[in-house]
Amino acid sequence: MGVIRVAGLRKTYGTVNSVDGMAFDVDRGEVYGFLGPNGAGKTTTIRVLTGQIEPDAGDVSVLGTDPVADPIETRRQVGILPEQESPPSFLTPREYLAFVGKVRGLDPDRVAERTDAWAERLGFESKLDTLHTDLSRGQQQKVMIAQAFVHEPDVVFIDEPLANLDPLVQEQVKRFLVSYAADDNAVFVSTHNIDVAEEICTRVGIVADGQLVAERSLADDPTDESLLDLFLDRVEGEDARDTPALEQLQT
Amino acid sequence: MSGPKTTDRAIGADADRSDAGLSTPRLLAILFREEWRLHTQLFGGWRFALFPFVIALLTVSATVALVETGTAPGTVVGGLHVLTVGFGLYSGTAGFAGSDMLENVFGRLSLLLSSSTTLPLSRRRLLGAFLLKDGLFYAIAFVLPMSLGGLAVDGLSTPPLSIGLFWLSLSLVFAVGMATTVALIAVRTRGVPSWVIGLGIGLAVIGGWATGRLGPVRSVLVPIDGPPAAAGGLAVGTLAVAAGSLAVYDPTYGRPSRTASDRFARISDALPLADAPLVTKSLLDLARSSGGVWKPFVSASILLALVAALVGVVDSITGVAPAPGVFFGGVLGLSAFTTYNWLTQFDSLEAYLTYPISIADVFRAKRIAFVLVGAPAVAVPYLAAVVWFDATLVDAVVGAVLLAGYALYYYGLTVYIAGFDPNEFLFDAVRFATFTVGVAVPLVPTLVAGFVVVPPSATLAVALALGGIVVGLVGLVLSSRAGPRWDARYRTE
């Protein structure tokens, strides 16, 4: 049984159908890639699944909780790395992770241990006492990754996990996500980056215009068609491969 | 073709000459269009377009009320100038996206201000044009309706006033306010510490007061009452300060990374509250951002200074002085708005939605933080006012009850109407009008009572105190309902 279940999900903003009949399941052990262009409905879907907004229609459940009826319980059980940059905060990373631990009801000593472990893993030990607002975007992203995992959730929702990270840390994060899912958890990754999806995901759902237009298992279902080709076919049709000639732009 | 040539020239030139391809009028036109687009897109066209009419209506209403209750027209004119200077001081910060608050408010919103890093435009020139645009925009959208409103009342025209002159006079002092703020920020970018700037301002005010030179300052800041030469001098001086500030301003100024010892756990553990982590975060954000924990205190003190100056002017002209406790208790409660504004500048409601907490939890924590910060911030100016103006004990006690009750009410009203974005009052006519009416309902009768019965009789004192308690309870209810109200709005957006 899927730990994330979505059926007939719809969400409109005014006259725009942001999500239009989305349906998929995600099981434990999976890194599920949610792949699509800007405005495809990826972030809206994550916001519904984490109880941040209510859908217009559809059934969703995460770890057996209902994000619509009981969003607090859903958010208690999952980890969330939002896409938008965090607002300027004047807490240090050490204080911020203690704050997250407190609102999640974790033991402070345990949080302190995990803070040190995450700082070492992602290389921000020297920044633990620097105000968050004075960190670089990459360092801020590292702290946000740590907060998403600090309570060791069974399901984690991640919007663009590698944004602003340097190549070394990207590799570490990719390896960690794969191993975390393999440990009987589920990682839901929303991304534009096809290479990243191909590298770390066990299964990919391709989203366009608020709908899931294709799904592919990457773990044990090799095909001749590359993920990029599948993406271009399903998102824009065959014409997408014939990218606009750059010469046309050279005015 | 001229296009490629312009581009080549721009790329090859240095930062300050590279923007020669874009004329200043064209740049200003683009900035104006963006300003209009920003407001109309954010708040809905008609809600923003209605704003000048609301300002005119409020100015007319207030002026009529003041004149009809015996306030001299000259005092009203002076009061409008004081308000406009204050607005100018506030508006002067808008071009400087470097401060913590403005980075949050404008930094990631304003493509215009950040465009100097990607376009062949120097930061200094763009900033100058941005501030000029702001000055002109607000002079038309905000100051003009104020002048129209003021002149709509018979009897206001002491010397030969005209709408144009009155508007020019108000616009000039608005520019004075803007230029002053710009100058202070420019000096700050040259490494002068904030406390030195604050000390300098404080010493200047005290020195001016001690030597009796504040009177001439007052006459200079109401140009329409003075000789044209004085107004001309003020205009030239303002231009000089503005130009000098832009020259002094260091666009590359950046504060070094700051570190802090772990205070979160200590404060959070010390607060015996379920929402202690959220409250602690708000307090630390406030204390560590630019200006520190003193910001709400300074805001309340500025309000005190403005109102005290107005009371002094009214007293000197009409011989009527209000009961200080009742008067200052009612008015200083308005600092609730600025205190709450400071408490919401450094986070966003959306950011909290990734944690297992409700929006109601966040609002409840903000209310506790508001009480912890707002109470001392307003108590000190209030005590100063009742001591300085020699309030009776009954008056002071009643004023204190009014202060607490009204501050809680204004807070509840702000949170209920504006949620996490109290700044939107400044651009949304409907919200601004609702808030203003909500404030006026208890405040106007209180101020009238404070002027009519001096010192307050026992009956009036009891009635006002009871009124303060009731109004405070209303504020409590409003702030309690704000959580569910905004939760529903955010989740069903």
XYZ file of C-alpha atoms in Angstrom:
744
model
C 0.000 0.000 0.000
C 1.343 3.420 -0.983
C 2.509 5.802 1.700
C 1.463 8.643 -0.601
C -1.843 8.197 -2.405
C -3.386 10.713 -4.770
C -6.584 10.268 -6.774
C -8.545 12.751 -8.851
C -6.726 15.737 -7.372
C -7.875 19.125 -8.648
C -6.888 22.627 -7.666
C -7.664 25.864 -9.453
C -6.414 29.396 -8.878
C -9.047 31.675 -10.316
C -9.509 30.428 -13.851
C -6.226 28.505 -13.975
C -6.331 24.740 -13.492
C -3.127 24.254 -11.577
C -3.777 20.589 -10.871
C -6.287 18.824 -13.057
C -7.109 15.251 -12.140
C -3.745 14.119 -10.762
C -3.448 10.486 -9.616
C -0.456 8.425 -8.445
C 0.833 6.325 -5.549
C 4.278 6.237 -3.951
C 5.538 3.261 -1.944
C 8.153 2.874 0.736
C 11.639 2.415 -0.638
C 11.001 4.762 -3.559
C 12.603 8.009 -4.614
C 9.711 9.313 -6.671
C 10.639 12.045 -9.113
C 7.982 14.598 -9.948
C 9.231 16.028 -13.198
C 7.697 18.879 -15.106
C 8.153 22.365 -16.514
C 7.425 25.550 -14.610
C 3.742 25.942 -13.823
C 2.978 22.254 -14.373
C 1.417 21.905 -10.920
C 4.290 20.280 -9.026
C 4.531 22.722 -6.144
C 0.756 22.946 -5.810
C 0.584 19.166 -5.515
C 3.223 19.159 -2.789
C 1.425 21.941 -0.945
C -1.786 19.908 -0.999
C -0.021 16.732 0.104
C 1.564 18.543 3.039
C -1.649 20.203 4.151
C -0.617 23.726 3.259
C -3.566 24.311 0.956
C -6.867 22.557 0.357
C -7.707 20.986 -2.994
C -10.947 21.631 -4.848
C -11.492 17.909 -5.327
C -9.793 14.555 -4.979
C -8.566 12.123 -2.368
C -5.102 12.324 -0.869
C -3.437 10.479 1.978
C 0.100 10.500 3.334
C 1.226 7.796 5.743
C -2.424 7.093 6.410
C -3.158 10.675 7.412
C -5.492 13.027 5.600
C -3.654 16.297 4.797
C -6.953 18.052 4.159
C -8.752 17.039 7.343
C -5.721 16.932 9.640
C -2.854 18.896 8.125
C -0.996 19.234 11.423
C -0.751 15.454 11.848
C 0.464 15.057 8.269
C 3.125 17.709 8.735
C 4.136 16.119 12.045
C 4.940 12.872 10.248
C 6.642 14.147 7.116
C 9.633 16.295 6.300
C 9.283 19.239 3.929
C 11.912 21.143 2.009
C 10.015 23.990 0.332
C 10.978 25.454 -3.002
C 10.819 29.088 -2.022
C 13.777 30.642 -0.321
C 13.330 30.920 3.379
C 12.658 34.448 4.594
C 15.494 36.204 6.364
C 15.773 34.688 9.792
C 18.021 35.942 12.513
C 18.439 32.592 14.185
C 21.704 30.742 13.709
C 21.540 27.272 12.073
C 22.070 25.725 15.515
C 19.183 27.744 16.953
C 17.007 27.188 13.910
C 17.348 23.412 14.080
C 16.636 23.606 17.825
C 13.523 25.618 16.945
C 12.410 22.984 14.430
C 13.076 20.282 17.020
C 10.970 22.117 19.578
C 7.966 22.608 17.314
C 8.244 18.942 16.365
C 8.440 17.898 20.001
C 11.874 16.271 19.767
C 14.325 15.743 22.596
C 16.750 18.725 22.579
C 19.806 16.560 23.181
C 18.893 14.325 20.272
C 18.392 17.397 18.069
C 21.799 18.720 19.109
C 23.408 15.429 18.097
C 21.642 15.407 14.740
C 22.535 19.045 14.169
C 26.218 18.255 14.542
C 25.856 15.211 12.312
C 24.098 17.134 9.557
C 26.528 20.035 9.812
C 29.401 17.607 9.329
C 27.678 15.738 6.508
C 26.868 18.883 4.515
C 29.865 20.917 5.603
C 28.395 23.805 7.527
C 30.031 23.145 10.910
C 31.846 26.467 10.754
C 28.559 28.289 10.115
C 26.538 26.841 12.964
C 26.682 30.124 14.914
C 26.321 32.502 11.951
C 22.981 34.263 11.560
C 20.907 32.481 8.931
C 20.315 35.735 7.067
C 24.077 36.165 6.595
C 24.624 32.706 5.100
C 25.037 32.200 1.371
C 22.092 30.682 -0.473
C 23.905 27.382 -0.719
C 24.545 27.308 3.020
C 20.916 28.211 3.681
C 19.825 25.333 1.472
C 21.999 22.960 3.469
C 20.335 24.076 6.691
C 16.921 23.636 5.116
C 17.825 20.111 4.009
C 18.883 19.326 7.567
C 15.584 20.602 9.000
C 13.600 18.402 6.632
C 15.322 15.296 8.010
C 15.980 16.271 11.611
C 13.036 14.230 12.912
C 13.844 11.266 10.643
C 10.454 11.146 8.926
C 9.179 8.189 6.934
C 8.193 10.449 4.030
C 10.022 13.549 2.827
C 8.793 16.072 0.250
C 11.558 17.965 -1.459
C 11.176 20.761 -3.966
C 14.369 21.177 -6.017
C 16.768 19.492 -3.598
C 20.016 20.565 -5.197
C 19.302 24.246 -5.724
C 22.337 26.452 -4.986
C 24.483 23.542 -3.811
C 28.041 23.049 -5.009
C 28.831 19.836 -6.968
C 30.438 18.056 -4.018
C 27.467 18.596 -1.756
C 25.104 17.736 -4.600
C 26.707 14.337 -4.839
C 26.446 13.820 -1.077
C 22.798 14.824 -1.057
C 21.944 12.584 -3.998
C 23.607 9.594 -2.346
C 21.884 10.360 0.926
C 18.439 10.577 -0.670
C 18.888 7.215 -2.349
C 20.070 5.546 0.847
C 17.345 7.211 2.913
C 14.623 5.826 0.658
C 16.263 2.412 0.603
C 15.909 2.348 4.369
C 12.147 1.734 4.001
C 11.268 5.428 3.652
C 9.849 7.376 0.727
C 11.379 10.483 -0.831
C 9.209 12.627 -3.093
C 11.372 14.883 -5.227
C 10.006 17.670 -7.385
C 12.510 18.875 -9.933
C 13.103 20.341 -13.356
C 16.400 18.533 -13.616
C 16.022 15.444 -15.776
C 19.588 14.267 -15.172
C 19.105 14.351 -11.420
C 15.797 12.532 -11.707
C 17.379 9.877 -13.894
C 20.255 9.453 -11.470
C 18.465 9.127 -8.141
C 14.826 8.260 -8.750
C 13.384 4.776 -8.734
C 10.281 6.032 -10.521
C 9.398 9.248 -12.288
C 6.054 10.896 -12.909
C 5.998 13.492 -15.676
C 3.603 16.371 -15.115
C 2.251 18.845 -17.618
C -0.678 21.246 -17.374
C -1.666 19.876 -13.991
C -1.868 16.278 -15.150
C 0.347 13.245 -14.789
C 1.091 12.538 -18.444
C 3.540 9.665 -18.019
C 5.155 7.456 -15.412
C 8.288 5.410 -15.761
C 10.073 3.025 -13.440
C 13.803 3.678 -13.619
C 14.899 0.992 -11.220
C 14.187 -2.117 -13.237
C 12.511 -1.103 -16.455
C 15.155 0.056 -18.936
C 13.869 1.190 -22.327
C 15.404 2.576 -25.473
C 13.703 5.912 -25.103
C 15.616 8.246 -22.826
C 13.883 10.075 -20.025
C 14.580 13.335 -21.814
C 12.872 12.100 -24.966
C 9.923 10.831 -22.987
C 9.696 14.157 -21.194
C 9.811 16.165 -24.403
C 7.263 13.905 -26.056
C 4.783 14.068 -23.253
C 5.214 17.659 -22.220
C 5.415 19.421 -25.537
C 4.868 16.705 -28.107
C 7.246 15.822 -30.913
C 7.750 19.467 -31.818
C 9.598 20.065 -28.589
C 12.603 18.169 -29.862
C 12.820 20.645 -32.681
C 13.890 23.385 -30.344
C 13.547 26.895 -31.731
C 16.520 27.634 -33.858
C 18.859 29.884 -31.976
C 19.512 31.707 -35.199
C 15.976 33.043 -34.971
C 16.844 34.736 -31.710
C 19.925 36.398 -33.062
C 18.350 39.631 -34.090
C 21.556 50.202 -36.491
C 21.915 52.015 -33.223
C 20.974 49.123 -30.939
C 24.134 47.031 -31.124
C 26.280 50.144 -30.897
C 24.567 51.134 -27.677
C 25.080 47.683 -26.232
C 28.746 47.597 -27.174
C 29.311 50.980 -25.655
C 27.499 49.965 -22.484
C 29.460 46.771 -21.994
C 32.744 48.466 -22.518
C 32.086 51.430 -20.296
C 32.430 51.695 -16.566
C 29.468 51.401 -14.231
C 28.681 55.073 -13.916
C 28.925 55.933 -17.606
C 27.507 52.721 -18.966
C 23.871 53.704 -18.559
C 24.163 56.654 -20.898
C 22.019 54.776 -23.409
C 18.896 55.089 -21.273
C 17.726 58.645 -20.753
C 16.605 59.691 -17.282
C 13.052 60.569 -18.409
C 12.751 57.143 -20.022
C 14.095 55.482 -16.878
C 11.653 57.451 -14.737
C 8.763 56.484 -17.021
C 9.666 52.814 -16.644
C 9.909 53.161 -12.891
C 6.530 54.911 -12.702
C 4.896 52.196 -14.774
C 6.396 49.513 -12.556
C 5.241 51.308 -9.389
C 1.699 51.469 -10.682
C 1.771 47.882 -11.900
C 3.118 46.659 -8.569
C 0.366 48.269 -6.540
C -2.489 47.450 -8.861
C -1.394 43.845 -9.304
C -0.815 43.292 -5.617
C -3.916 44.908 -4.231
C -6.333 45.045 -7.129
C -6.538 48.136 -9.295
C -9.572 49.787 -7.816
C -8.590 49.106 -4.223
C -5.361 50.999 -4.812
C -6.827 53.670 -7.096
C -9.388 54.444 -4.417
C -6.656 55.201 -1.908
C -6.206 58.917 -2.759
C -9.950 59.452 -2.381
C -9.905 57.813 1.024
C -7.041 60.064 2.091
C -8.882 63.162 0.860
C -12.047 62.072 2.662
C -10.199 61.426 5.899
C -8.367 64.738 5.722
C -11.593 66.638 5.115
C -13.364 64.809 7.940
C -10.542 65.346 10.402
C -10.090 68.984 9.434
C -13.791 69.739 9.754
C -13.902 68.017 13.134
C -10.846 69.898 14.396
C -11.940 73.311 13.160
C -15.493 72.827 14.431
C -14.179 71.900 17.881
C -12.170 75.106 18.081
C -8.788 74.175 16.661
C -7.161 77.059 14.844
C -6.768 76.548 11.077
C -3.062 77.307 11.420
C -2.740 74.409 13.804
C -4.401 72.085 11.316
C -2.037 73.269 8.597
C 0.913 72.695 10.923
C -0.385 69.250 11.856
C -0.711 68.259 8.210
C 2.880 69.335 7.618
C 4.074 67.325 10.609
C 2.235 64.259 9.299
C 3.711 64.753 5.861
C 7.260 65.061 7.184
C 6.718 61.794 9.071
C 5.450 60.123 5.933
C 8.459 61.410 4.021
C 10.829 60.050 6.668
C 9.215 56.635 6.259
C 9.126 56.747 2.465
C 12.802 57.618 2.247
C 13.720 54.091 3.213
C 11.946 52.524 0.242
C 14.856 52.734 -2.155
C 17.283 51.018 0.148
C 16.776 47.327 -0.159
C 19.816 46.624 1.948
C 18.285 46.854 5.400
C 16.889 43.704 6.919
C 13.276 44.793 6.824
C 13.422 46.130 3.318
C 15.238 43.104 2.017
C 12.301 41.107 3.247
C 9.697 43.519 1.920
C 11.275 44.597 -1.340
C 14.466 42.643 -1.882
C 13.057 39.677 -3.736
C 10.051 41.486 -5.094
C 11.645 44.437 -6.735
C 13.139 43.488 -10.046
C 13.793 47.149 -10.557
C 16.187 47.685 -7.708
C 18.110 44.506 -8.329
C 18.301 45.117 -12.056
C 21.380 47.304 -11.711
C 23.409 44.138 -11.254
C 22.359 42.719 -14.614
C 21.728 45.812 -16.719
C 24.054 48.566 -17.799
C 22.709 50.863 -15.077
C 24.736 52.121 -12.166
C 23.248 51.358 -8.777
C 23.637 54.971 -7.680
C 21.829 56.355 -10.707
C 19.061 53.787 -10.467
C 18.633 54.558 -6.796
C 18.487 58.287 -7.458
C 15.845 57.779 -10.140
C 13.950 55.378 -7.885
C 13.814 57.882 -5.048
C 12.839 60.705 -7.397
C 10.069 58.509 -8.753
C 8.943 57.704 -5.207
C 8.924 61.387 -4.292
C 6.839 62.349 -7.320
C 4.571 59.328 -7.055
C 3.703 59.891 -3.409
C 3.453 63.641 -3.900
C 0.667 62.950 -6.384
C -0.986 59.830 -4.962
C -0.834 60.733 -1.253
C 0.159 64.364 -0.652
C -2.122 65.893 -3.278
C -5.308 64.397 -1.762
C -4.128 65.592 1.638
C -3.828 69.139 0.339
C -7.185 68.938 -1.420
C -8.806 67.700 1.751
C -7.273 70.426 3.863
C -8.346 73.185 1.546
C -11.888 71.899 1.241
C -12.703 73.536 4.531
C -13.725 77.188 4.790
C -11.579 79.219 7.058
C -8.418 77.386 6.382
C -7.158 79.964 3.973
C -5.253 82.254 6.279
C -3.081 84.098 3.792
C -3.949 83.614 0.117
C -3.776 79.876 0.038
C -4.335 77.973 -3.109
C -4.474 74.284 -3.720
C -1.289 74.431 -5.706
C 0.676 76.352 -3.079
C -0.554 74.172 -0.269
C 0.341 71.074 -2.231
C 3.788 72.446 -3.015
C 4.318 73.270 0.640
C 3.345 69.765 1.759
C 5.349 68.186 -1.044
C 8.402 70.167 -0.030
C 8.312 68.937 3.554
C 7.622 65.427 2.286
C 10.840 65.725 0.283
C 12.610 67.048 3.385
C 11.567 63.887 5.243
C 12.713 61.638 2.413
C 16.031 63.414 2.021
C 16.693 63.204 5.750
C 16.225 59.445 5.778
C 18.297 59.015 2.636
C 21.091 61.070 4.197
C 21.082 58.994 7.363
C 21.207 55.723 5.415
C 23.955 57.071 3.171
C 26.039 57.953 6.212
C 25.354 54.481 7.581
C 26.803 52.902 4.430
C 30.065 54.705 5.174
C 30.460 52.731 8.365
C 28.999 55.180 10.881
C 27.332 52.997 13.538
C 23.585 53.281 14.037
C 24.002 54.229 17.669
C 26.181 57.191 16.732
C 23.517 58.372 14.290
C 20.803 57.920 16.944
C 22.873 59.736 19.524
C 23.469 62.582 17.096
C 19.763 62.971 16.408
C 18.934 62.833 20.102
C 21.545 65.436 20.991
C 20.369 67.712 18.172
C 16.752 67.547 19.376
C 17.691 68.105 23.008
C 20.064 70.907 22.060
C 17.425 72.573 19.920
C 14.881 72.326 22.675
C 17.273 73.580 25.365
C 18.344 76.587 23.336
C 14.829 77.394 22.166
C 15.649 76.857 18.504
C 12.904 74.354 17.797
C 10.457 77.231 17.191
C 12.266 78.481 14.080
C 12.557 74.902 12.861
C 8.810 74.586 13.120
C 8.267 77.729 11.039
C 10.709 76.512 8.380
C 8.898 73.167 8.186
C 5.605 74.914 7.364
C 6.800 76.692 4.233
C 3.403 78.095 3.332
C 3.389 80.185 6.507
C 6.824 81.642 5.893
C 8.395 83.958 3.340
C 9.028 82.567 -0.151
C 12.754 82.966 0.372
C 12.641 80.538 3.302
C 10.724 78.016 1.235
C 13.188 78.440 -1.610
C 16.079 77.965 0.772
C 14.475 74.830 2.142
C 14.001 73.480 -1.375
C 17.606 74.188 -2.350
C 18.858 72.702 0.915
C 16.766 69.578 0.398
C 18.093 69.125 -3.113
C 21.640 69.592 -1.855
C 21.162 67.045 0.915
C 19.592 64.559 -1.518
C 22.358 64.969 -4.089
C 25.048 64.844 -1.432
C 23.521 61.708 0.057
C 23.569 59.919 -3.265
C 27.206 60.919 -3.677
C 28.065 59.669 -0.201
C 26.004 56.494 -0.501
C 28.188 53.448 -0.956
C 26.362 50.944 -3.187
C 28.825 48.221 -2.275
C 28.173 48.514 1.436
C 27.543 45.172 3.044
C 27.591 44.121 6.609
C 30.031 41.364 7.570
C 28.587 38.034 8.645
C 27.319 38.114 12.193
C 27.525 35.301 14.693
C 25.514 34.800 17.866
C 25.677 32.579 20.903
C 22.834 30.135 21.422
C 20.100 32.149 23.089
C 17.149 30.342 21.588
C 17.141 27.435 24.026
C 17.627 29.649 27.077
C 14.799 32.050 26.213
C 12.476 29.334 24.967
C 12.994 27.249 28.106
C 12.443 30.287 30.311
C 9.044 31.082 28.813
C 6.342 28.968 30.465
C 4.255 28.858 27.303
C 3.159 26.213 24.833
C 4.129 28.559 22.012
C 7.511 29.406 23.527
C 9.560 28.386 20.426
C 7.468 30.589 18.139
C 7.536 33.493 20.583
C 11.292 33.155 21.033
C 11.886 33.156 17.297
C 9.896 36.387 16.936
C 11.793 38.026 19.787
C 15.205 37.028 18.464
C 14.345 38.106 14.922
C 13.326 41.496 16.277
C 16.317 41.870 18.592
C 18.946 40.854 16.040
C 17.644 42.738 13.009
C 18.823 46.268 12.200
C 17.955 48.672 15.000
C 17.603 45.874 17.515
C 14.945 45.533 20.132
C 14.701 49.312 20.410
C 12.757 49.721 17.186
C 9.263 49.537 18.750
C 10.392 51.863 21.537
C 11.667 54.418 19.020
C 8.425 54.165 17.027
C 6.362 54.808 20.168
C 8.635 57.676 21.159
C 8.280 59.307 17.743
C 4.509 59.055 18.096
C 4.780 60.618 21.550
C 6.959 63.450 20.254
C 4.605 64.235 17.367
C 1.502 64.224 19.553
C 3.191 66.172 22.345
C 4.290 68.805 19.850
C 0.742 69.060 18.542
C -0.689 69.362 22.050
C 1.814 72.119 22.807
C 0.845 74.015 19.676
C -2.883 73.679 20.401
C -2.332 74.805 23.978
C -0.303 77.825 22.953
C -2.889 78.953 20.406
C -6.185 78.103 22.075
C -5.210 77.804 25.729
C -6.904 74.418 25.830
C -4.866 71.455 27.027
C -6.243 67.922 27.278
C -6.197 65.612 30.278
C -2.770 64.103 29.581
C -3.521 60.597 30.874
C -6.689 60.156 28.833
C -5.249 61.853 25.766
C -1.883 60.102 25.615
C -3.321 56.781 26.778
C -5.694 56.771 23.819
C -3.210 57.986 21.223
C -0.118 56.023 22.271
C -2.102 52.818 21.930
C -1.710 53.372 18.194
C 1.894 52.254 18.542
C 0.395 48.751 18.575
C 0.332 48.988 14.798
C 4.035 49.797 14.482
C 5.028 47.210 17.088
C 3.091 44.488 15.286
C 4.570 45.687 12.021
C 8.076 45.184 13.403
C 7.159 41.727 14.662
C 6.022 40.569 11.228
C 8.820 42.016 9.114
C 11.165 39.066 9.363
C 9.087 36.006 8.626
C 6.185 34.919 6.471
C 3.130 32.895 7.267
C 3.837 30.483 4.418
C 7.182 29.556 5.948
C 5.444 28.268 9.083
C 3.233 25.943 7.059
C 6.044 23.426 6.734
C 5.915 22.716 10.482
C 3.234 20.831 12.413
C 1.649 24.017 13.713
C -1.467 25.897 12.744
C -1.780 29.476 11.600
C -3.741 30.106 14.788
C -0.647 28.992 16.752
C 1.460 31.521 14.860
C -0.959 34.380 15.531
C -1.213 33.425 19.199
C 2.572 33.489 19.485
C 2.691 36.869 17.779
C 0.161 38.197 20.285
C 2.325 37.052 23.192
C 5.406 38.581 21.569
C 3.420 41.759 21.011
C 2.553 42.013 24.695
C 6.129 41.240 25.779
C 7.607 43.855 23.448
C 4.800 46.370 23.197
C 4.077 46.823 26.901
C 7.463 48.225 27.905
C 7.845 50.021 24.578
C 4.738 52.087 25.205
C 4.818 52.273 29.001
C 7.955 54.405 29.132
C 6.701 57.107 26.710
C 3.344 57.100 28.505
C 4.948 57.596 31.909
C 7.091 60.364 30.458
C 3.974 62.056 29.076
C 1.937 61.935 32.291
C 4.880 63.183 34.340
C 5.815 65.907 31.865
C 2.260 67.167 31.453
C 1.545 66.828 35.168
C -1.416 64.421 35.065
C -3.531 63.835 38.164
C -3.384 60.359 39.688
C -6.907 59.488 38.503
C -6.157 60.745 35.027
C -2.909 58.769 34.884
C -4.564 55.553 36.066
C -7.477 55.883 33.643
C -5.020 56.664 30.865
C -3.044 53.532 31.680
C -6.201 51.407 31.444
C -7.076 53.079 28.155
C -3.562 52.543 26.872
C -3.624 48.823 27.618
C -7.155 48.282 26.346
C -6.844 50.391 23.223
C -3.434 48.967 22.319
C -4.885 45.464 22.496
C -7.852 46.606 20.430
C -5.717 48.287 17.752
C -3.586 45.169 17.665
C -6.600 42.904 17.251
C -8.033 45.171 14.581
C -4.750 45.166 12.652
C -4.304 41.406 12.831
C -7.903 40.699 11.925
C -7.934 43.002 8.897
C -4.373 42.676 7.611
C -3.213 39.303 8.896
C 0.542 39.007 8.543
C 0.890 42.003 6.213
C 0.058 45.192 8.107
C 2.039 47.235 5.573
C -0.668 46.551 3.011
C -2.780 49.142 4.805
C -0.701 51.743 3.049
C -1.901 50.726 -0.398
C -5.280 49.058 0.000
C -8.017 51.660 0.253
C -10.641 49.294 1.631
C -8.449 47.921 4.398
C -7.114 51.360 5.239
C -10.599 52.821 5.477
C -11.842 49.909 7.585
C -8.904 50.227 9.948
C -9.312 53.994 10.203
C -13.001 53.765 11.013
C -12.252 51.001 13.507
C -9.688 53.197 15.240
C -11.858 56.303 15.173
C -14.878 54.674 16.816
C -13.333 54.477 20.305
C -10.543 57.041 19.906
C -12.426 60.160 18.772
C -14.941 60.199 21.673
C -12.082 59.505 24.079
C -10.046 62.424 22.776
C -13.067 64.720 22.892
C -13.685 63.672 26.494
C -10.017 64.256 27.240
C -10.262 67.837 25.965
C -13.658 68.696 27.443
C -13.365 67.414 31.032
C -9.958 68.287 32.478
C -9.096 66.593 34.765
C -11.573 63.738 34.293
C -14.390 63.575 36.821
C -14.885 60.400 38.847
C -17.862 59.392 36.708
C -16.017 60.014 33.474
C -12.961 58.201 34.793
C -14.982 55.088 35.603
C -16.795 55.229 32.269
C -13.544 55.599 30.326
C -11.837 52.823 32.269
C -14.761 50.492 31.645
C -14.724 51.515 28.011
C -11.002 50.714 27.837
C -11.579 47.256 29.286
C -14.457 46.524 26.902
C -12.467 47.728 23.911
C -9.522 45.615 25.047
C -11.767 42.555 25.203
C -12.986 43.289 21.700
C -9.344 43.388 20.624
C -8.736 40.053 22.285
C -11.683 38.512 20.451
C -10.540 39.988 17.129
C -6.995 38.699 17.532
C -8.299 35.269 18.569
C -10.441 35.091 15.462
C -7.647 36.239 13.187
C -6.014 32.788 13.247
C -8.974 30.802 11.919
C -9.856 33.614 9.511
C -6.416 33.727 7.896
C -6.005 29.961 8.110
C -9.108 29.570 5.967
C -7.871 32.213 3.546
C -4.442 30.697 3.090
C -5.593 27.108 2.808
C -8.364 27.825 0.319
C -6.470 30.421 -1.717
